[in-house]
Amino acid sequence: MILLRSFCYTFRHSVTNRSIRSCHRFQHLSFRTLSSSGSMEETAITISSGGYSIQISAGPGLSTLDLRNAVDSSLFQQWLKNMQSEDSGLIGQGNMTLKNVLIQGVDMFGRGVGFLKFKADVIDNQTEQKIPGIVFSRGQSVAVLIILESRRERYAVLTEQARVPVGRNILELPAGMLGDKEYDIVGTAIREVEEETGISLNLTDMVNLTSLLESSTGCKLFPSPGGCDEEISLFLYRGSVKPQVIDELQGREMGLRELGELIKVHVVPYNKLWKMTADAKVLSAVALYEMGRKEGLIPSPHLGWLRGV
């Protein structure tokens, strides 16, 4: 089993064929480059603990710095932690073995790692068969189902953005990613809603919908676990607004232009929300909200007047 708290690694330079072996705590990985030229065709790190070791390699076109950033990122650390969890981890339960990891892509968002693409060689210990292990890693994100009441009618707030991966505009819940080594889920949700819609939410009125799930699930939504590690926390917010606020929100243009965000706000009748978009976050949030209400698990709303619209 790989232990995250401490391990030894060997960093090998393919040009000089020299290596350095050192022991570190996983949370504070550090690397030393053995060449000042910066030209490196292959880089690899061997992580070992208790006689068990895996090799983490950089794919073609990736530098020593890319490999360092990848392995040191919260994305990769969390993936390894999930793999070795004694409760649910593929390695931690003793059913499988992790042999090698090939880092294939590293996308930096500022100084932090935003996305990782890697391939893990995972072997089923009983059958000795290789398990599909291509991973697109983007980590944790949050989304908020905002329900506004006005003149006894309920409305939901959506955002419309161009989504290049699917080649079209999508109506979605206001949502955002947690940055590298960022852990404030509720704070991120509130910030993203304000950036994308201009609405300032009250922290005390937020309801964590994914917390209604059984604890064995991890209380997160996994929208595409066959290829992506994304974990989404879904929140609910309910408030009252005057009719003119609905009009002011409709069609509002928002987003951080410097980050390429071009967002249009839509306000739709809540009773039609479930069939107006194929966004998995919307459909999951509606299902959790409605089933939670049915089971009496959703607290009664304060329905205070929404501020900062």
Tab-separated table of N, CA and C in Angstrom, residues 55-192:
chain	number	residue	atom	x	y	z
A	55	GLN	N	6.117	3.964	-10.324
A	55	GLN	CA	6.869	4.970	-11.065
A	55	GLN	C	5.907	5.957	-11.686
A	56	ILE	N	6.167	7.235	-11.471
A	56	ILE	CA	5.378	8.305	-12.075
A	56	ILE	C	6.262	8.975	-13.114
A	57	SER	N	5.843	8.941	-14.362
A	57	SER	CA	6.662	9.441	-15.462
A	57	SER	C	5.979	10.594	-16.170
A	58	ALA	N	6.793	11.429	-16.798
A	58	ALA	CA	6.281	12.523	-17.622
A	58	ALA	C	6.235	12.072	-19.071
A	59	GLY	N	5.115	12.318	-19.738
A	59	GLY	CA	4.964	11.951	-21.133
A	59	GLY	C	5.707	12.896	-22.056
A	60	PRO	N	5.698	12.610	-23.346
A	60	PRO	CA	6.388	13.454	-24.329
A	60	PRO	C	5.924	14.905	-24.253
A	61	GLY	N	6.891	15.811	-24.316
A	61	GLY	CA	6.573	17.230	-24.326
A	61	GLY	C	6.428	17.867	-22.966
A	62	LEU	N	6.474	17.068	-21.897
A	62	LEU	CA	6.348	17.613	-20.549
A	62	LEU	C	7.723	17.795	-19.920
A	63	SER	N	7.867	18.866	-19.168
A	63	SER	CA	9.142	19.204	-18.548
A	63	SER	C	9.209	18.684	-17.119
A	64	THR	N	10.378	18.854	-16.515
A	64	THR	CA	10.549	18.527	-15.106
A	64	THR	C	9.583	19.332	-14.250
A	65	LEU	N	9.421	20.602	-14.585
A	65	LEU	CA	8.507	21.454	-13.834
A	65	LEU	C	7.071	20.964	-13.961
A	66	ASP	N	6.679	20.520	-15.148
A	66	ASP	CA	5.335	19.975	-15.330
A	66	ASP	C	5.107	18.775	-14.416
A	67	LEU	N	6.085	17.880	-14.373
A	67	LEU	CA	5.963	16.692	-13.531
A	67	LEU	C	5.883	17.072	-12.065
A	68	ARG	N	6.719	18.006	-11.663
A	68	ARG	CA	6.704	18.457	-10.275
A	68	ARG	C	5.360	19.059	-9.914
A	69	ASN	N	4.855	19.945	-10.787
A	69	ASN	CA	3.560	20.569	-10.525
A	69	ASN	C	2.444	19.539	-10.457
A	70	ALA	N	2.504	18.544	-11.340
A	70	ALA	CA	1.458	17.520	-11.369
A	70	ALA	C	1.423	16.717	-10.079
A	71	VAL	N	2.570	16.190	-9.675
A	71	VAL	CA	2.616	15.316	-8.505
A	71	VAL	C	2.383	16.093	-7.217
A	72	ASP	N	2.762	17.356	-7.202
A	72	ASP	CA	2.594	18.185	-6.010
A	72	ASP	C	1.195	18.778	-5.909
A	73	SER	N	0.395	18.662	-6.957
A	73	SER	CA	-0.925	19.300	-6.973
A	73	SER	C	-1.903	18.579	-6.061
A	74	SER	N	-2.898	19.335	-5.573
A	74	SER	CA	-3.942	18.730	-4.752
A	74	SER	C	-4.763	17.736	-5.559
A	75	LEU	N	-4.837	17.925	-6.884
A	75	LEU	CA	-5.567	16.980	-7.730
A	75	LEU	C	-4.955	15.585	-7.635
A	76	PHE	N	-3.646	15.500	-7.817
A	76	PHE	CA	-2.979	14.196	-7.797
A	76	PHE	C	-2.941	13.622	-6.390
A	77	GLN	N	-2.697	14.464	-5.396
A	77	GLN	CA	-2.680	14.003	-4.014
A	77	GLN	C	-4.027	13.407	-3.625
A	78	GLN	N	-5.116	14.094	-4.008
A	78	GLN	CA	-6.445	13.610	-3.655
A	78	GLN	C	-6.761	12.302	-4.375
A	79	TRP	N	-6.332	12.179	-5.634
A	79	TRP	CA	-6.560	10.941	-6.374
A	79	TRP	C	-5.862	9.768	-5.690
A	80	LEU	N	-4.602	9.957	-5.290
A	80	LEU	CA	-3.888	8.898	-4.582
A	80	LEU	C	-4.562	8.567	-3.254
A	81	LYS	N	-5.033	9.597	-2.568
A	81	LYS	CA	-5.723	9.381	-1.290
A	81	LYS	C	-6.988	8.561	-1.500
A	82	ASN	N	-7.743	8.883	-2.556
A	82	ASN	CA	-8.952	8.111	-2.857
A	82	ASN	C	-8.610	6.659	-3.190
A	83	MET	N	-7.546	6.462	-3.954
A	83	MET	CA	-7.149	5.115	-4.357
A	83	MET	C	-6.789	4.245	-3.154
A	84	GLN	N	-6.179	4.836	-2.126
A	84	GLN	CA	-5.699	4.034	-1.010
A	84	GLN	C	-6.612	4.073	0.208
A	85	SER	N	-7.790	4.681	0.082
A	85	SER	CA	-8.736	4.700	1.196
A	85	SER	C	-9.082	3.277	1.627
A	86	GLU	N	-8.972	3.004	2.912
A	86	GLU	CA	-9.268	1.665	3.413
A	86	GLU	C	-10.757	1.347	3.337
A	87	ASP	N	-11.589	2.367	3.283
A	87	ASP	CA	-13.033	2.153	3.230
A	87	ASP	C	-13.521	1.832	1.821
A	88	SER	N	-12.988	2.549	0.825
A	88	SER	CA	-13.530	2.391	-0.524
A	88	SER	C	-12.476	2.392	-1.625
A	89	GLY	N	-11.221	2.602	-1.292
A	89	GLY	CA	-10.183	2.737	-2.307
A	89	GLY	C	-9.847	1.433	-3.011
A	90	LEU	N	-9.568	1.522	-4.302
A	90	LEU	CA	-9.236	0.330	-5.080
A	90	LEU	C	-7.983	-0.360	-4.556
A	91	ILE	N	-7.006	0.435	-4.108
A	91	ILE	CA	-5.780	-0.129	-3.552
A	91	ILE	C	-5.954	-0.429	-2.068
A	92	GLY	N	-6.593	0.491	-1.367
A	92	GLY	CA	-6.737	0.359	0.076
A	92	GLY	C	-7.480	-0.887	0.508
A	93	GLN	N	-8.409	-1.353	-0.323
A	93	GLN	CA	-9.152	-2.567	0.011
A	93	GLN	C	-8.391	-3.839	-0.349
A	94	GLY	N	-7.227	-3.676	-0.976
A	94	GLY	CA	-6.387	-4.825	-1.287
A	94	GLY	C	-6.781	-5.602	-2.516
A	95	ASN	N	-7.707	-5.057	-3.302
A	95	ASN	CA	-8.178	-5.786	-4.481
A	95	ASN	C	-7.332	-5.527	-5.722
A	96	MET	N	-6.634	-4.398	-5.748
A	96	MET	CA	-5.899	-4.006	-6.944
A	96	MET	C	-4.545	-3.424	-6.578
A	97	THR	N	-3.687	-3.348	-7.580
A	97	THR	CA	-2.340	-2.817	-7.397
A	97	THR	C	-2.086	-1.728	-8.429
A	98	LEU	N	-1.527	-0.622	-7.968
A	98	LEU	CA	-1.140	0.472	-8.856
A	98	LEU	C	0.331	0.317	-9.211
A	99	LYS	N	0.618	0.171	-10.505
A	99	LYS	CA	1.988	-0.076	-10.951
A	99	LYS	C	2.704	1.203	-11.373
A	100	ASN	N	2.147	1.879	-12.379
A	100	ASN	CA	2.791	3.057	-12.950
A	100	ASN	C	1.754	4.127	-13.243
A	101	VAL	N	2.224	5.368	-13.305
A	101	VAL	CA	1.384	6.493	-13.713
A	101	VAL	C	2.154	7.302	-14.748
A	102	LEU	N	1.518	7.570	-15.875
A	102	LEU	CA	2.116	8.401	-16.924
A	102	LEU	C	1.362	9.719	-16.985
A	103	ILE	N	2.028	10.811	-16.604
A	103	ILE	CA	1.427	12.139	-16.698
A	103	ILE	C	1.469	12.571	-18.159
A	104	GLN	N	0.305	12.837	-18.746
A	104	GLN	CA	0.226	13.146	-20.172
A	104	GLN	C	-0.054	14.613	-20.469
A	105	GLY	N	-0.640	15.324	-19.513
A	105	GLY	CA	-0.956	16.727	-19.748
A	105	GLY	C	-1.131	17.481	-18.446
A	106	VAL	N	-0.642	18.715	-18.402
A	106	VAL	CA	-0.762	19.579	-17.229
A	106	VAL	C	-1.198	20.957	-17.699
A	107	ASP	N	-2.360	21.410	-17.255
A	107	ASP	CA	-2.844	22.751	-17.579
A	107	ASP	C	-2.815	23.602	-16.321
A	108	MET	N	-2.041	24.685	-16.369
A	108	MET	CA	-1.918	25.577	-15.223
A	108	MET	C	-2.960	26.678	-15.300
A	109	PHE	N	-3.612	26.952	-14.173
A	109	PHE	CA	-4.498	28.098	-14.025
A	109	PHE	C	-3.775	29.076	-13.113
A	110	GLY	N	-3.074	30.040	-13.710
A	110	GLY	CA	-2.231	30.906	-12.904
A	110	GLY	C	-1.061	30.106	-12.374
A	111	ARG	N	-0.876	30.123	-11.048
A	111	ARG	CA	0.226	29.386	-10.442
A	111	ARG	C	-0.183	27.990	-9.997
A	112	GLY	N	-1.466	27.674	-10.081
A	112	GLY	CA	-1.943	26.369	-9.645
A	112	GLY	C	-2.293	25.471	-10.814
A	113	VAL	N	-2.338	24.172	-10.537
A	113	VAL	CA	-2.722	23.194	-11.552
A	113	VAL	C	-4.238	23.173	-11.666
A	114	GLY	N	-4.739	23.397	-12.885
A	114	GLY	CA	-6.178	23.384	-13.107
A	114	GLY	C	-6.680	22.032	-13.549
A	115	PHE	N	-6.028	21.463	-14.559
A	115	PHE	CA	-6.411	20.161	-15.090
A	115	PHE	C	-5.181	19.269	-15.209
A	116	LEU	N	-5.391	17.969	-15.005
A	116	LEU	CA	-4.366	16.960	-15.256
A	116	LEU	C	-4.943	15.879	-16.157
A	117	LYS	N	-4.102	15.328	-16.996
A	117	LYS	CA	-4.463	14.149	-17.790
A	117	LYS	C	-3.366	13.119	-17.563
A	118	PHE	N	-3.755	11.932	-17.077
A	118	PHE	CA	-2.748	10.903	-16.859
A	118	PHE	C	-3.341	9.512	-17.069
A	119	LYS	N	-2.446	8.540	-17.195
A	119	LYS	CA	-2.841	7.150	-17.384
A	119	LYS	C	-2.219	6.316	-16.278
A	120	ALA	N	-3.064	5.591	-15.554
A	120	ALA	CA	-2.608	4.764	-14.443
A	120	ALA	C	-2.707	3.288	-14.816
A	121	ASP	N	-1.638	2.549	-14.573
A	121	ASP	CA	-1.650	1.100	-14.779
A	121	ASP	C	-2.105	0.439	-13.483
A	122	VAL	N	-3.348	-0.014	-13.476
A	122	VAL	CA	-3.946	-0.645	-12.300
A	122	VAL	C	-4.271	-2.096	-12.643
A	123	ILE	N	-3.825	-3.020	-11.783
A	123	ILE	CA	-3.982	-4.447	-12.036
A	123	ILE	C	-4.925	-5.059	-11.007
A	124	ASP	N	-5.893	-5.854	-11.478
A	124	ASP	CA	-6.767	-6.622	-10.595
A	124	ASP	C	-5.954	-7.785	-10.023
A	125	ASN	N	-5.837	-7.837	-8.701
A	125	ASN	CA	-4.973	-8.835	-8.072
A	125	ASN	C	-5.458	-10.266	-8.277
A	126	GLN	N	-6.752	-10.456	-8.452
A	126	GLN	CA	-7.285	-11.805	-8.613
A	126	GLN	C	-7.143	-12.313	-10.041
A	127	THR	N	-7.492	-11.480	-11.003
A	127	THR	CA	-7.465	-11.910	-12.405
A	127	THR	C	-6.180	-11.527	-13.122
A	128	GLU	N	-5.404	-10.609	-12.515
A	128	GLU	CA	-4.186	-10.064	-13.114
A	128	GLU	C	-4.464	-9.315	-14.411
A	129	GLN	N	-5.700	-8.889	-14.583
A	129	GLN	CA	-6.081	-8.102	-15.747
A	129	GLN	C	-5.891	-6.614	-15.460
A	130	LYS	N	-5.537	-5.864	-16.506
A	130	LYS	CA	-5.380	-4.422	-16.357
A	130	LYS	C	-6.756	-3.754	-16.390
A	131	ILE	N	-6.968	-2.793	-15.481
A	131	ILE	CA	-8.219	-2.049	-15.389
A	131	ILE	C	-8.064	-0.736	-16.158
A	132	PRO	N	-9.075	-0.331	-16.950
A	132	PRO	CA	-8.967	0.960	-17.653
A	132	PRO	C	-8.626	2.087	-16.687
A	133	GLY	N	-7.582	2.855	-17.013
A	133	GLY	CA	-7.098	3.847	-16.061
A	133	GLY	C	-6.741	5.190	-16.654
A	134	ILE	N	-7.419	5.608	-17.726
A	134	ILE	CA	-7.193	6.945	-18.273
A	134	ILE	C	-8.001	7.944	-17.455
A	135	VAL	N	-7.325	8.968	-16.929
A	135	VAL	CA	-7.957	9.898	-15.991
A	135	VAL	C	-7.821	11.340	-16.471
A	136	PHE	N	-8.959	12.032	-16.550
A	136	PHE	CA	-8.957	13.489	-16.684
A	136	PHE	C	-9.292	14.034	-15.310
A	137	SER	N	-8.341	14.702	-14.695
A	137	SER	CA	-8.487	15.149	-13.313
A	137	SER	C	-8.752	16.646	-13.248
A	138	ARG	N	-9.886	17.009	-12.645
A	138	ARG	CA	-10.209	18.416	-12.448
A	138	ARG	C	-10.672	18.704	-11.021
A	139	GLY	N	-10.803	17.659	-10.205
A	139	GLY	CA	-11.027	17.847	-8.786
A	139	GLY	C	-12.427	18.263	-8.396
A	140	GLN	N	-12.502	19.061	-7.332
A	140	GLN	CA	-13.782	19.422	-6.742
A	140	GLN	C	-14.369	20.676	-7.382
A	141	SER	N	-15.686	20.695	-7.458
A	141	SER	CA	-16.398	21.881	-7.918
A	141	SER	C	-17.711	21.997	-7.159
A	142	VAL	N	-18.368	23.130	-7.308
A	142	VAL	CA	-19.623	23.390	-6.603
A	142	VAL	C	-20.640	23.974	-7.574
A	143	ALA	N	-21.911	23.775	-7.265
A	143	ALA	CA	-22.989	24.362	-8.053
A	143	ALA	C	-24.147	24.670	-7.111
A	144	VAL	N	-24.937	25.676	-7.466
A	144	VAL	CA	-26.010	26.132	-6.583
A	144	VAL	C	-27.330	26.206	-7.340
A	145	LEU	N	-28.340	25.529	-6.807
A	145	LEU	CA	-29.707	25.656	-7.299
A	145	LEU	C	-30.344	26.833	-6.566
A	146	ILE	N	-30.574	27.923	-7.293
A	146	ILE	CA	-31.167	29.133	-6.705
A	146	ILE	C	-32.638	29.184	-7.085
A	147	ILE	N	-33.506	29.180	-6.078
A	147	ILE	CA	-34.951	29.264	-6.298
A	147	ILE	C	-35.447	30.574	-5.702
A	148	LEU	N	-35.995	31.418	-6.553
A	148	LEU	CA	-36.511	32.718	-6.130
A	148	LEU	C	-38.034	32.698	-6.176
A	149	GLU	N	-38.645	33.210	-5.123
A	149	GLU	CA	-40.110	33.292	-5.073
A	149	GLU	C	-40.543	34.739	-5.283
A	150	SER	N	-41.490	34.928	-6.189
A	150	SER	CA	-42.024	36.258	-6.471
A	150	SER	C	-43.493	36.117	-6.851
A	151	ARG	N	-44.340	36.797	-6.093
A	151	ARG	CA	-45.788	36.736	-6.324
A	151	ARG	C	-46.279	35.290	-6.392
A	152	ARG	N	-45.824	34.504	-5.425
A	152	ARG	CA	-46.244	33.114	-5.263
A	152	ARG	C	-45.822	32.200	-6.415
A	153	GLU	N	-44.942	32.682	-7.249
A	153	GLU	CA	-44.368	31.858	-8.306
A	153	GLU	C	-42.897	31.601	-7.976
A	154	ARG	N	-42.433	30.418	-8.331
A	154	ARG	CA	-41.034	30.072	-8.078
A	154	ARG	C	-40.248	30.061	-9.390
A	155	TYR	N	-39.031	30.601	-9.315
A	155	TYR	CA	-38.166	30.695	-10.489
A	155	TYR	C	-36.783	30.135	-10.139
A	156	ALA	N	-36.120	29.604	-11.149
A	156	ALA	CA	-34.745	29.126	-10.988
A	156	ALA	C	-33.813	30.001	-11.813
A	157	VAL	N	-32.612	30.205	-11.300
A	157	VAL	CA	-31.611	31.035	-11.971
A	157	VAL	C	-30.584	30.129	-12.651
A	158	LEU	N	-30.419	30.327	-13.952
A	158	LEU	CA	-29.458	29.554	-14.732
A	158	LEU	C	-28.461	30.482	-15.409
A	159	THR	N	-27.358	29.912	-15.831
A	159	THR	CA	-26.388	30.651	-16.636
A	159	THR	C	-26.250	29.966	-17.989
A	160	GLU	N	-25.993	30.765	-19.009
A	160	GLU	CA	-25.758	30.230	-20.351
A	160	GLU	C	-24.329	30.554	-20.757
A	161	GLN	N	-23.584	29.513	-21.125
A	161	GLN	CA	-22.204	29.700	-21.546
A	161	GLN	C	-21.908	28.835	-22.760
A	162	ALA	N	-20.943	29.286	-23.549
A	162	ALA	CA	-20.444	28.456	-24.647
A	162	ALA	C	-19.540	27.381	-24.063
A	163	ARG	N	-19.859	26.127	-24.361
A	163	ARG	CA	-19.065	25.003	-23.859
A	163	ARG	C	-18.413	24.291	-25.046
A	164	VAL	N	-17.147	24.602	-25.257
A	164	VAL	CA	-16.424	24.077	-26.412
A	164	VAL	C	-16.382	22.543	-26.433
A	165	PRO	N	-16.192	21.858	-25.297
A	165	PRO	CA	-16.134	20.390	-25.353
A	165	PRO	C	-17.365	19.732	-25.968
A	166	VAL	N	-18.544	20.334	-25.799
A	166	VAL	CA	-19.756	19.755	-26.402
A	166	VAL	C	-20.199	20.537	-27.627
A	167	GLY	N	-19.488	21.618	-27.953
A	167	GLY	CA	-19.738	22.356	-29.179
A	167	GLY	C	-21.026	23.145	-29.220
A	168	ARG	N	-21.509	23.583	-28.050
A	168	ARG	CA	-22.768	24.324	-28.033
A	168	ARG	C	-22.895	25.124	-26.745
A	169	ASN	N	-23.869	26.027	-26.710
A	169	ASN	CA	-24.195	26.745	-25.484
A	169	ASN	C	-25.045	25.846	-24.594
A	170	ILE	N	-24.821	25.946	-23.284
A	170	ILE	CA	-25.532	25.108	-22.327
A	170	ILE	C	-26.131	25.979	-21.229
A	171	LEU	N	-27.384	25.701	-20.867
A	171	LEU	CA	-27.994	26.297	-19.683
A	171	LEU	C	-27.597	25.456	-18.477
A	172	GLU	N	-27.027	26.112	-17.457
A	172	GLU	CA	-26.483	25.381	-16.318
A	172	GLU	C	-26.819	26.086	-15.010
A	173	LEU	N	-26.581	25.359	-13.916
A	173	LEU	CA	-26.569	26.007	-12.616
A	173	LEU	C	-25.310	26.861	-12.502
A	174	PRO	N	-25.367	27.968	-11.777
A	174	PRO	CA	-24.133	28.696	-11.465
A	174	PRO	C	-23.163	27.741	-10.763
A	175	ALA	N	-21.943	27.684	-11.247
A	175	ALA	CA	-21.008	26.677	-10.738
A	175	ALA	C	-19.580	27.159	-10.904
A	176	GLY	N	-18.674	26.491	-10.210
A	176	GLY	CA	-17.263	26.814	-10.344
A	176	GLY	C	-16.394	25.753	-9.709
A	177	MET	N	-15.114	25.781	-10.076
A	177	MET	CA	-14.138	24.834	-9.553
A	177	MET	C	-13.448	25.388	-8.317
A	178	LEU	N	-13.049	24.473	-7.426
A	178	LEU	CA	-12.154	24.848	-6.351
A	178	LEU	C	-10.742	24.868	-6.909
A	179	GLY	N	-10.006	25.918	-6.597
A	179	GLY	CA	-8.646	26.025	-7.091
A	179	GLY	C	-7.718	25.035	-6.425
A	180	ASP	N	-6.498	24.921	-6.967
A	180	ASP	CA	-5.489	24.032	-6.402
A	180	ASP	C	-5.228	24.417	-4.953
A	181	LYS	N	-5.411	23.443	-4.044
A	181	LYS	CA	-5.226	23.628	-2.601
A	181	LYS	C	-6.233	24.623	-2.021
A	182	GLU	N	-7.423	24.684	-2.611
A	182	GLU	CA	-8.524	25.489	-2.080
A	182	GLU	C	-9.570	24.528	-1.529
A	183	TYR	N	-10.049	24.786	-0.289
A	183	TYR	CA	-10.898	23.803	0.375
A	183	TYR	C	-12.215	24.378	0.900
A	184	ASP	N	-12.461	25.656	0.731
A	184	ASP	CA	-13.679	26.285	1.234
A	184	ASP	C	-14.801	26.110	0.213
A	185	ILE	N	-15.570	25.034	0.357
A	185	ILE	CA	-16.592	24.707	-0.629
A	185	ILE	C	-17.718	25.726	-0.614
A	186	VAL	N	-18.235	26.055	0.569
A	186	VAL	CA	-19.356	26.995	0.656
A	186	VAL	C	-18.931	28.382	0.193
A	187	GLY	N	-17.743	28.813	0.612
A	187	GLY	CA	-17.253	30.117	0.182
A	187	GLY	C	-17.078	30.193	-1.320
A	188	THR	N	-16.601	29.100	-1.917
A	188	THR	CA	-16.458	29.057	-3.376
A	188	THR	C	-17.815	29.159	-4.050
A	189	ALA	N	-18.821	28.470	-3.509
A	189	ALA	CA	-20.168	28.515	-4.087
A	189	ALA	C	-20.715	29.934	-4.082
A	190	ILE	N	-20.567	30.625	-2.962
A	190	ILE	CA	-21.077	31.994	-2.850
A	190	ILE	C	-20.341	32.922	-3.810
A	191	ARG	N	-19.019	32.769	-3.903
A	191	ARG	CA	-18.230	33.613	-4.804
A	191	ARG	C	-18.607	33.382	-6.256
A	192	GLU	N	-18.762	32.128	-6.647
A	192	GLU	CA	-19.088	31.818	-8.037
A	192	GLU	C	-20.462	32.353	-8.424
